[in-house]
Amino acid sequence: MNINNFQHQYIRDLVWLLTTPALAHCTAESWQIPAADPDTLAFIDQELIKGALRDKPFITDLPSGSPLLPFAQNNPPRRLGLYVEQLWGYWLRLHPEIEVLMSNRVIHHQKKTLGEFDIILRDFRDQKIWHLELAIKFYLRTPDAWGAPWRWSHWLGPGCIDSLDHKWHKLYQQQLTLSHRPEVQALLHGEACLPDHSSSLTRGILFYPDTADPLLISSANNHKISPVRINSAHQRGIWQTFRHWVDCQPETSDWYIMRKPHWLALPAQPEWQNKRQIMSEIDHELQREHPVYIAHRQSEQRYFIVPDHWPHQQPLPWHYPDKRRLDEDQTEYL
């Protein structure tokens, strides 16, 4: 399925989710996504375009049961995670081989919050009930961090707040095991929604540093090492410090600034700008400690441009005294 066959940004973002390799290793990403119908997506794409061309929401033109309703609003949520959840939820509810039983279900027990199920569905292909944890993540490999080079602590979000270390431990040890708890099983069994299996549904990009950047002082070989429990076919990007980007990129190179929540697919007709045209905006964002996510036209590569002193902080490594770390053995996942 070719993303360039679609015009509307929502559908392009959805197709990006459907066609981009999983981020998590197959030990977590065990559910097989059912095949999408390109004709159905093409129909929805054209209907959305018609609505946009009329310059008005077409929600008033649709019957209450129309599958287009979730996309009939002109203002998607700015939060990337929420936007991706809505895209997945829309597509799963539309698919004839899937029945969504519940979504965003918070589980309480004895006045305590035990966790939340992103999606529980029935898959008619195997007649099983599946619990799916959804995630969209963009992590950058730090020049220097705690632990062996394959450990998750070396990967930070661009804002240096979240990390692959905390996200993956939470995914494996809390989210994917929520349905194993006896009190949760009793609740879901009573609602006929007890999962037979749990799986992640992860997408994202890992950004590797440009090893030619003179501001990076640690071993260049370590920069190439991927973290454990990551799909070896994951999508890769590059990050550069602003100074190095200014020094090494040609003046004639063309760029497009990716803006939330549309961090997934490029627009059908991007408004490319040369380096000099976007330099001041990038510099302005970096002054506020906001790394900038951009696409390069000539190489079709994704980049994060970060302040010269990035990272300005690093989260402490994940640690629970009663649980072992899951990124200690590199060879198990090669």
mmCIF file of C-alpha atoms in Angstrom:
data_model
loop_
_atom_site.group_PDB
_atom_site.id
_atom_site.type_symbol
_atom_site.label_atom_id
_atom_site.label_comp_id
_atom_site.label_asym_id
_atom_site.label_seq_id
_atom_site.Cartn_x
_atom_site.Cartn_y
_atom_site.Cartn_z
ATOM 1 C CA MET A 1 0.000 0.000 0.000
ATOM 2 C CA ASN A 2 1.603 3.212 -1.217
ATOM 3 C CA ILE A 3 1.129 6.248 0.992
ATOM 4 C CA ASN A 4 1.418 8.509 -2.051
ATOM 5 C CA ASN A 5 -1.897 7.164 -3.346
ATOM 6 C CA PHE A 6 -3.680 9.124 -0.604
ATOM 7 C CA GLN A 7 -4.150 12.868 -0.224
ATOM 8 C CA HIS A 8 -5.817 13.671 3.104
ATOM 9 C CA GLN A 9 -3.435 14.015 6.039
ATOM 10 C CA TYR A 10 -5.500 11.820 8.374
ATOM 11 C CA ILE A 11 -5.452 8.923 5.925
ATOM 12 C CA ARG A 12 -1.781 9.429 5.133
ATOM 13 C CA ASP A 13 -1.009 9.282 8.861
ATOM 14 C CA LEU A 14 -3.124 6.134 9.216
ATOM 15 C CA VAL A 15 -1.373 4.462 6.279
ATOM 16 C CA TRP A 16 1.971 5.408 7.867
ATOM 17 C CA LEU A 17 0.917 3.515 11.003
ATOM 18 C CA LEU A 18 -0.202 0.523 8.951
ATOM 19 C CA THR A 19 2.961 0.307 6.840
ATOM 20 C CA THR A 20 5.761 1.405 9.183
ATOM 21 C CA PRO A 21 7.645 -1.450 10.900
ATOM 22 C CA ALA A 22 6.852 -2.123 14.533
ATOM 23 C CA LEU A 23 9.197 -0.566 17.070
ATOM 24 C CA ALA A 24 8.995 -3.336 19.668
ATOM 25 C CA HIS A 25 10.622 -6.746 19.310
ATOM 26 C CA CYS A 26 8.326 -9.624 18.331
ATOM 27 C CA THR A 27 8.357 -10.854 21.942
ATOM 28 C CA ALA A 28 5.939 -7.985 22.616
ATOM 29 C CA GLU A 29 4.571 -7.294 19.117
ATOM 30 C CA SER A 30 2.862 -10.672 18.660
ATOM 31 C CA TRP A 31 -0.502 -9.616 17.200
ATOM 32 C CA GLN A 32 -0.665 -9.699 13.415
ATOM 33 C CA ILE A 33 -2.416 -6.657 11.952
ATOM 34 C CA PRO A 34 -5.179 -7.672 9.519
ATOM 35 C CA ALA A 35 -4.769 -6.537 5.942
ATOM 36 C CA ALA A 36 -6.191 -3.125 5.117
ATOM 37 C CA ASP A 37 -8.496 -2.647 2.141
ATOM 38 C CA PRO A 38 -6.930 0.049 -0.080
ATOM 39 C CA ASP A 39 -10.258 0.675 -1.825
ATOM 40 C CA THR A 40 -11.983 1.475 1.465
ATOM 41 C CA LEU A 41 -9.187 3.824 2.498
ATOM 42 C CA ALA A 42 -9.244 5.459 -0.944
ATOM 43 C CA PHE A 43 -13.003 6.063 -0.631
ATOM 44 C CA ILE A 44 -12.614 7.639 2.818
ATOM 45 C CA ASP A 45 -9.665 9.673 1.569
ATOM 46 C CA GLN A 46 -11.711 11.137 -1.279
ATOM 47 C CA GLU A 47 -14.702 11.870 0.942
ATOM 48 C CA LEU A 48 -12.465 13.711 3.380
ATOM 49 C CA ILE A 49 -10.924 15.704 0.542
ATOM 50 C CA LYS A 50 -14.390 16.652 -0.689
ATOM 51 C CA GLY A 51 -15.279 17.875 2.779
ATOM 52 C CA ALA A 52 -12.090 19.901 3.000
ATOM 53 C CA LEU A 53 -12.671 21.431 -0.428
ATOM 54 C CA ARG A 54 -16.151 22.539 0.599
ATOM 55 C CA ASP A 55 -14.385 24.416 3.427
ATOM 56 C CA LYS A 56 -16.840 23.170 6.011
ATOM 57 C CA PRO A 57 -17.148 20.161 8.282
ATOM 58 C CA PHE A 58 -19.072 17.464 6.476
ATOM 59 C CA ILE A 59 -20.223 15.873 9.707
ATOM 60 C CA THR A 60 -23.725 17.299 9.123
ATOM 61 C CA ASP A 61 -23.941 15.419 5.814
ATOM 62 C CA LEU A 62 -23.326 11.998 7.335
ATOM 63 C CA PRO A 63 -25.681 9.470 8.907
ATOM 64 C CA SER A 64 -25.059 8.693 12.557
ATOM 65 C CA GLY A 65 -23.542 5.291 11.790
ATOM 66 C CA SER A 66 -21.107 6.505 9.140
ATOM 67 C CA PRO A 67 -17.503 5.294 9.487
ATOM 68 C CA LEU A 68 -16.379 8.775 8.436
ATOM 69 C CA LEU A 69 -17.651 10.465 11.583
ATOM 70 C CA PRO A 70 -14.438 10.153 13.645
ATOM 71 C CA PHE A 71 -12.546 12.020 10.930
ATOM 72 C CA ALA A 72 -15.183 14.666 10.286
ATOM 73 C CA GLN A 73 -13.692 17.187 12.692
ATOM 74 C CA ASN A 74 -11.178 19.755 11.553
ATOM 75 C CA ASN A 75 -9.210 19.880 14.815
ATOM 76 C CA PRO A 76 -7.412 16.645 15.718
ATOM 77 C CA PRO A 77 -5.915 16.483 19.226
ATOM 78 C CA ARG A 78 -2.491 18.102 19.452
ATOM 79 C CA ARG A 79 -1.194 15.356 21.723
ATOM 80 C CA LEU A 80 0.513 12.867 19.437
ATOM 81 C CA GLY A 81 -0.298 9.841 21.577
ATOM 82 C CA LEU A 82 -4.000 10.664 21.701
ATOM 83 C CA TYR A 83 -4.095 11.325 17.960
ATOM 84 C CA VAL A 84 -2.475 7.953 17.223
ATOM 85 C CA GLU A 85 -4.894 6.194 19.580
ATOM 86 C CA GLN A 86 -7.786 7.739 17.662
ATOM 87 C CA LEU A 87 -6.337 6.644 14.317
ATOM 88 C CA TRP A 88 -5.842 3.059 15.486
ATOM 89 C CA GLY A 89 -9.237 2.971 17.178
ATOM 90 C CA TYR A 90 -10.980 4.264 14.067
ATOM 91 C CA TRP A 91 -9.316 1.730 11.784
ATOM 92 C CA LEU A 92 -9.884 -1.228 14.111
ATOM 93 C CA ARG A 93 -13.579 -0.383 14.492
ATOM 94 C CA LEU A 94 -13.879 -0.111 10.729
ATOM 95 C CA HIS A 95 -12.245 -3.479 9.990
ATOM 96 C CA PRO A 96 -14.702 -6.368 9.375
ATOM 97 C CA GLU A 97 -12.454 -8.954 11.054
ATOM 98 C CA ILE A 98 -12.228 -7.031 14.327
ATOM 99 C CA GLU A 99 -14.686 -6.226 17.105
ATOM 100 C CA VAL A 100 -13.461 -3.647 19.613
ATOM 101 C CA LEU A 101 -14.815 -4.635 23.025
ATOM 102 C CA MET A 102 -13.431 -1.744 25.074
ATOM 103 C CA SER A 103 -10.926 1.076 24.820
ATOM 104 C CA ASN A 104 -9.173 3.353 27.304
ATOM 105 C CA ARG A 105 -10.652 1.349 30.148
ATOM 106 C CA VAL A 106 -9.232 2.379 33.514
ATOM 107 C CA ILE A 107 -9.246 -0.470 36.042
ATOM 108 C CA HIS A 108 -9.963 0.333 39.683
ATOM 109 C CA HIS A 109 -9.865 -2.078 42.618
ATOM 110 C CA GLN A 110 -10.474 -1.219 46.265
ATOM 111 C CA LYS A 111 -10.183 2.513 45.536
ATOM 112 C CA LYS A 112 -6.854 2.043 43.761
ATOM 113 C CA THR A 113 -6.100 2.514 40.073
ATOM 114 C CA LEU A 114 -4.402 -0.631 38.798
ATOM 115 C CA GLY A 115 -3.855 0.483 35.209
ATOM 116 C CA GLU A 116 -5.570 1.088 31.899
ATOM 117 C CA PHE A 117 -6.299 -1.060 28.863
ATOM 118 C CA ASP A 118 -5.765 0.823 25.617
ATOM 119 C CA ILE A 119 -7.831 -1.611 23.535
ATOM 120 C CA ILE A 120 -9.388 -5.023 24.063
ATOM 121 C CA LEU A 121 -10.741 -6.607 20.886
ATOM 122 C CA ARG A 122 -12.047 -9.841 19.451
ATOM 123 C CA ASP A 123 -10.134 -11.054 16.406
ATOM 124 C CA PHE A 124 -12.444 -13.164 14.248
ATOM 125 C CA ARG A 125 -9.459 -14.676 12.414
ATOM 126 C CA ASP A 126 -8.431 -16.753 15.423
ATOM 127 C CA GLN A 127 -11.532 -16.238 17.610
ATOM 128 C CA LYS A 128 -9.309 -14.899 20.373
ATOM 129 C CA ILE A 129 -9.598 -11.844 22.588
ATOM 130 C CA TRP A 130 -6.541 -9.605 22.450
ATOM 131 C CA HIS A 131 -5.364 -6.810 24.690
ATOM 132 C CA LEU A 132 -3.386 -4.216 22.709
ATOM 133 C CA GLU A 133 -1.112 -1.549 24.155
ATOM 134 C CA LEU A 134 -0.610 1.346 21.754
ATOM 135 C CA ALA A 135 2.516 3.483 21.645
ATOM 136 C CA ILE A 136 4.108 6.039 19.346
ATOM 137 C CA LYS A 137 7.649 6.975 20.326
ATOM 138 C CA PHE A 138 10.516 9.028 18.960
ATOM 139 C CA TYR A 139 13.786 8.495 20.817
ATOM 140 C CA LEU A 140 17.291 9.863 20.294
ATOM 141 C CA ARG A 141 20.444 8.018 21.252
ATOM 142 C CA THR A 142 22.410 10.031 23.788
ATOM 143 C CA PRO A 143 26.144 10.625 23.362
ATOM 144 C CA ASP A 144 26.759 9.206 26.807
ATOM 145 C CA ALA A 145 24.570 7.430 29.353
ATOM 146 C CA TRP A 146 24.569 4.879 32.124
ATOM 147 C CA GLY A 147 25.177 1.202 31.394
ATOM 148 C CA ALA A 148 26.187 -0.976 28.458
ATOM 149 C CA PRO A 149 25.602 0.582 25.014
ATOM 150 C CA TRP A 150 22.628 -1.663 24.176
ATOM 151 C CA ARG A 151 20.691 -0.663 27.282
ATOM 152 C CA TRP A 152 17.529 1.408 27.072
ATOM 153 C CA SER A 153 18.960 4.184 29.252
ATOM 154 C CA HIS A 154 20.849 5.487 26.190
ATOM 155 C CA TRP A 155 17.615 6.559 24.464
ATOM 156 C CA LEU A 156 15.763 9.752 25.400
ATOM 157 C CA GLY A 157 12.778 11.633 24.091
ATOM 158 C CA PRO A 158 13.780 14.872 22.350
ATOM 159 C CA GLY A 159 12.656 16.907 25.366
ATOM 160 C CA CYS A 160 14.773 14.746 27.751
ATOM 161 C CA ILE A 161 11.740 13.971 29.915
ATOM 162 C CA ASP A 162 10.824 10.417 28.940
ATOM 163 C CA SER A 163 13.118 7.564 28.013
ATOM 164 C CA LEU A 164 13.006 4.193 26.320
ATOM 165 C CA ASP A 165 14.285 2.793 29.615
ATOM 166 C CA HIS A 166 11.175 3.765 31.550
ATOM 167 C CA LYS A 167 8.741 3.185 28.657
ATOM 168 C CA TRP A 168 9.879 -0.327 27.792
ATOM 169 C CA HIS A 169 10.065 -1.521 31.400
ATOM 170 C CA LYS A 170 6.566 -0.148 31.962
ATOM 171 C CA LEU A 171 5.333 -1.797 28.759
ATOM 172 C CA TYR A 172 6.757 -5.238 29.529
ATOM 173 C CA GLN A 173 6.324 -5.363 33.302
ATOM 174 C CA GLN A 174 3.116 -3.401 33.886
ATOM 175 C CA GLN A 175 0.995 -2.749 30.822
ATOM 176 C CA LEU A 176 1.255 -6.094 29.019
ATOM 177 C CA THR A 177 0.804 -8.018 32.283
ATOM 178 C CA LEU A 178 -2.172 -6.069 33.633
ATOM 179 C CA SER A 179 -4.628 -8.802 32.646
ATOM 180 C CA HIS A 180 -2.587 -11.384 34.606
ATOM 181 C CA ARG A 181 -3.660 -9.941 37.946
ATOM 182 C CA PRO A 182 -6.376 -12.043 39.626
ATOM 183 C CA GLU A 183 -8.570 -9.062 40.532
ATOM 184 C CA VAL A 184 -8.419 -7.795 36.944
ATOM 185 C CA GLN A 185 -9.170 -11.240 35.560
ATOM 186 C CA ALA A 186 -12.250 -11.511 37.746
ATOM 187 C CA LEU A 187 -13.539 -8.152 36.528
ATOM 188 C CA LEU A 188 -12.930 -8.817 32.830
ATOM 189 C CA HIS A 189 -14.265 -12.359 33.016
ATOM 190 C CA GLY A 190 -17.539 -10.983 34.329
ATOM 191 C CA GLU A 191 -17.725 -8.684 31.292
ATOM 192 C CA ALA A 192 -16.724 -11.449 28.835
ATOM 193 C CA CYS A 193 -13.626 -9.435 27.890
ATOM 194 C CA LEU A 194 -10.813 -11.453 29.468
ATOM 195 C CA PRO A 195 -7.892 -11.405 26.986
ATOM 196 C CA ASP A 196 -6.356 -14.614 25.722
ATOM 197 C CA HIS A 197 -3.223 -12.701 24.709
ATOM 198 C CA SER A 198 -1.582 -9.308 25.158
ATOM 199 C CA SER A 199 0.461 -7.503 22.531
ATOM 200 C CA SER A 200 1.949 -4.094 21.941
ATOM 201 C CA LEU A 201 1.192 -2.073 18.832
ATOM 202 C CA THR A 202 4.204 0.226 18.708
ATOM 203 C CA ARG A 203 5.339 2.631 16.047
ATOM 204 C CA GLY A 204 7.995 5.301 15.968
ATOM 205 C CA ILE A 205 11.495 6.214 14.882
ATOM 206 C CA LEU A 206 14.857 5.844 16.602
ATOM 207 C CA PHE A 207 17.220 8.698 15.792
ATOM 208 C CA TYR A 208 20.919 7.877 15.688
ATOM 209 C CA PRO A 209 23.519 10.646 16.101
ATOM 210 C CA ASP A 210 25.516 11.901 13.171
ATOM 211 C CA THR A 211 28.915 10.503 14.076
ATOM 212 C CA ALA A 212 30.628 13.262 12.077
ATOM 213 C CA ASP A 213 29.350 15.840 14.577
ATOM 214 C CA PRO A 214 32.422 17.269 16.381
ATOM 215 C CA LEU A 215 30.307 18.057 19.465
ATOM 216 C CA LEU A 216 29.888 14.328 20.164
ATOM 217 C CA ILE A 217 32.817 13.170 22.237
ATOM 218 C CA SER A 218 32.022 9.545 23.110
ATOM 219 C CA SER A 219 32.759 6.450 21.031
ATOM 220 C CA ALA A 220 31.332 6.697 17.516
ATOM 221 C CA ASN A 221 30.977 2.914 17.311
ATOM 222 C CA ASN A 222 28.619 2.891 20.290
ATOM 223 C CA HIS A 223 26.305 5.324 18.497
ATOM 224 C CA LYS A 224 25.430 2.607 15.974
ATOM 225 C CA ILE A 225 24.258 0.060 18.539
ATOM 226 C CA SER A 226 20.506 -0.516 18.697
ATOM 227 C CA PRO A 227 18.776 -1.212 22.015
ATOM 228 C CA VAL A 228 17.658 -4.722 22.925
ATOM 229 C CA ARG A 229 14.039 -5.855 22.445
ATOM 230 C CA ILE A 230 13.710 -3.577 19.438
ATOM 231 C CA ASN A 231 12.570 -4.740 16.018
ATOM 232 C CA SER A 232 15.717 -4.882 13.891
ATOM 233 C CA ALA A 233 13.713 -3.453 10.955
ATOM 234 C CA HIS A 234 12.651 -0.350 12.890
ATOM 235 C CA GLN A 235 12.606 2.992 11.101
ATOM 236 C CA ARG A 236 15.747 5.038 11.663
ATOM 237 C CA GLY A 237 16.411 8.753 11.617
ATOM 238 C CA ILE A 238 19.354 11.052 12.319
ATOM 239 C CA TRP A 239 19.877 13.736 14.914
ATOM 240 C CA GLN A 240 22.335 16.594 14.678
ATOM 241 C CA THR A 241 23.271 19.518 16.864
ATOM 242 C CA PHE A 242 22.190 22.850 15.427
ATOM 243 C CA ARG A 243 25.772 24.008 14.915
ATOM 244 C CA HIS A 244 26.657 20.873 12.969
ATOM 245 C CA TRP A 245 23.463 21.055 10.893
ATOM 246 C CA VAL A 246 24.251 24.650 9.930
ATOM 247 C CA ASP A 247 27.851 23.774 9.064
ATOM 248 C CA CYS A 248 27.313 20.569 7.096
ATOM 249 C CA GLN A 249 23.993 20.890 5.237
ATOM 250 C CA PRO A 250 24.086 22.566 1.794
ATOM 251 C CA GLU A 251 22.344 25.897 1.372
ATOM 252 C CA THR A 252 20.278 24.375 -1.434
ATOM 253 C CA SER A 253 18.931 21.498 0.675
ATOM 254 C CA ASP A 254 15.149 21.460 1.119
ATOM 255 C CA TRP A 255 13.404 20.837 4.438
ATOM 256 C CA TYR A 256 9.949 20.538 5.934
ATOM 257 C CA ILE A 257 9.194 21.109 9.618
ATOM 258 C CA MET A 258 7.000 18.328 11.047
ATOM 259 C CA ARG A 259 4.393 19.721 13.432
ATOM 260 C CA LYS A 260 2.358 17.818 16.001
ATOM 261 C CA PRO A 261 0.215 15.838 15.770
ATOM 262 C CA HIS A 262 1.291 15.167 12.175
ATOM 263 C CA TRP A 263 4.660 13.651 12.999
ATOM 264 C CA LEU A 264 3.897 10.534 10.977
ATOM 265 C CA ALA A 265 3.447 11.102 7.239
ATOM 266 C CA LEU A 266 4.492 14.061 5.156
ATOM 267 C CA PRO A 267 1.671 16.074 3.576
ATOM 268 C CA ALA A 268 0.725 15.145 0.027
ATOM 269 C CA GLN A 269 2.238 18.441 -1.140
ATOM 270 C CA PRO A 270 4.806 19.643 1.422
ATOM 271 C CA GLU A 271 5.844 23.287 1.371
ATOM 272 C CA TRP A 272 9.580 22.711 1.221
ATOM 273 C CA GLN A 273 11.955 25.438 2.386
ATOM 274 C CA ASN A 274 15.688 25.750 1.938
ATOM 275 C CA LYS A 275 18.052 25.783 4.893
ATOM 276 C CA ARG A 276 18.293 29.550 5.141
ATOM 277 C CA GLN A 277 14.486 29.920 5.145
ATOM 278 C CA ILE A 278 13.948 27.654 8.160
ATOM 279 C CA MET A 279 17.150 28.404 10.087
ATOM 280 C CA SER A 280 15.690 31.252 12.146
ATOM 281 C CA GLU A 281 12.620 29.235 13.179
ATOM 282 C CA ILE A 282 14.765 26.297 14.237
ATOM 283 C CA ASP A 283 17.044 28.609 16.213
ATOM 284 C CA HIS A 284 14.014 30.204 17.913
ATOM 285 C CA GLU A 285 12.641 26.823 19.004
ATOM 286 C CA LEU A 286 16.017 25.643 20.245
ATOM 287 C CA GLN A 287 16.354 28.752 22.409
ATOM 288 C CA ARG A 288 13.278 27.420 24.228
ATOM 289 C CA GLU A 289 14.870 23.948 24.566
ATOM 290 C CA HIS A 290 12.474 22.554 21.926
ATOM 291 C CA PRO A 291 14.253 20.212 19.485
ATOM 292 C CA VAL A 292 12.879 20.494 15.951
ATOM 293 C CA TYR A 293 11.705 17.527 13.877
ATOM 294 C CA ILE A 294 12.288 17.988 10.144
ATOM 295 C CA ALA A 295 12.186 15.996 6.919
ATOM 296 C CA HIS A 296 14.889 16.255 4.258
ATOM 297 C CA ARG A 297 13.608 16.267 0.694
ATOM 298 C CA GLN A 298 16.732 15.075 -1.107
ATOM 299 C CA SER A 299 17.478 12.048 1.102
ATOM 300 C CA GLU A 300 13.881 11.359 2.254
ATOM 301 C CA GLN A 301 15.417 11.129 5.722
ATOM 302 C CA ARG A 302 13.945 12.325 9.026
ATOM 303 C CA TYR A 303 16.063 14.503 11.327
ATOM 304 C CA PHE A 304 15.884 15.934 14.816
ATOM 305 C CA ILE A 305 17.864 19.138 15.285
ATOM 306 C CA VAL A 306 18.813 19.662 18.936
ATOM 307 C CA PRO A 307 20.589 22.374 20.962
ATOM 308 C CA ASP A 308 24.374 22.142 20.941
ATOM 309 C CA HIS A 309 24.361 21.165 24.632
ATOM 310 C CA TRP A 310 21.708 18.410 24.239
ATOM 311 C CA PRO A 311 20.787 16.539 26.376
ATOM 312 C CA HIS A 312 20.341 19.169 29.058
ATOM 313 C CA GLN A 313 19.136 16.530 31.536
ATOM 314 C CA GLN A 314 18.776 12.766 31.778
ATOM 315 C CA PRO A 315 16.126 10.790 33.662
ATOM 316 C CA LEU A 316 17.424 8.429 36.310
ATOM 317 C CA PRO A 317 17.640 4.785 35.172
ATOM 318 C CA TRP A 318 14.572 2.647 35.793
ATOM 319 C CA HIS A 319 14.880 0.784 39.079
ATOM 320 C CA TYR A 320 12.550 -1.333 41.215
ATOM 321 C CA PRO A 321 14.193 -3.388 43.980
ATOM 322 C CA ASP A 322 11.816 -6.332 43.493
ATOM 323 C CA LYS A 323 12.079 -6.493 39.675
ATOM 324 C CA ARG A 324 15.004 -7.271 37.436
ATOM 325 C CA ARG A 325 16.051 -5.150 34.499
ATOM 326 C CA LEU A 326 15.039 -6.513 31.098
ATOM 327 C CA ASP A 327 17.857 -5.043 28.995
ATOM 328 C CA GLU A 328 20.815 -6.841 30.568
ATOM 329 C CA ASP A 329 21.323 -9.591 27.974
ATOM 330 C CA GLN A 330 22.050 -8.346 24.473
ATOM 331 C CA THR A 331 22.516 -11.739 22.801
ATOM 332 C CA GLU A 332 18.977 -12.984 23.544
ATOM 333 C CA TYR A 333 17.425 -10.550 21.048
ATOM 334 C CA LEU A 334 20.001 -10.419 18.252
#
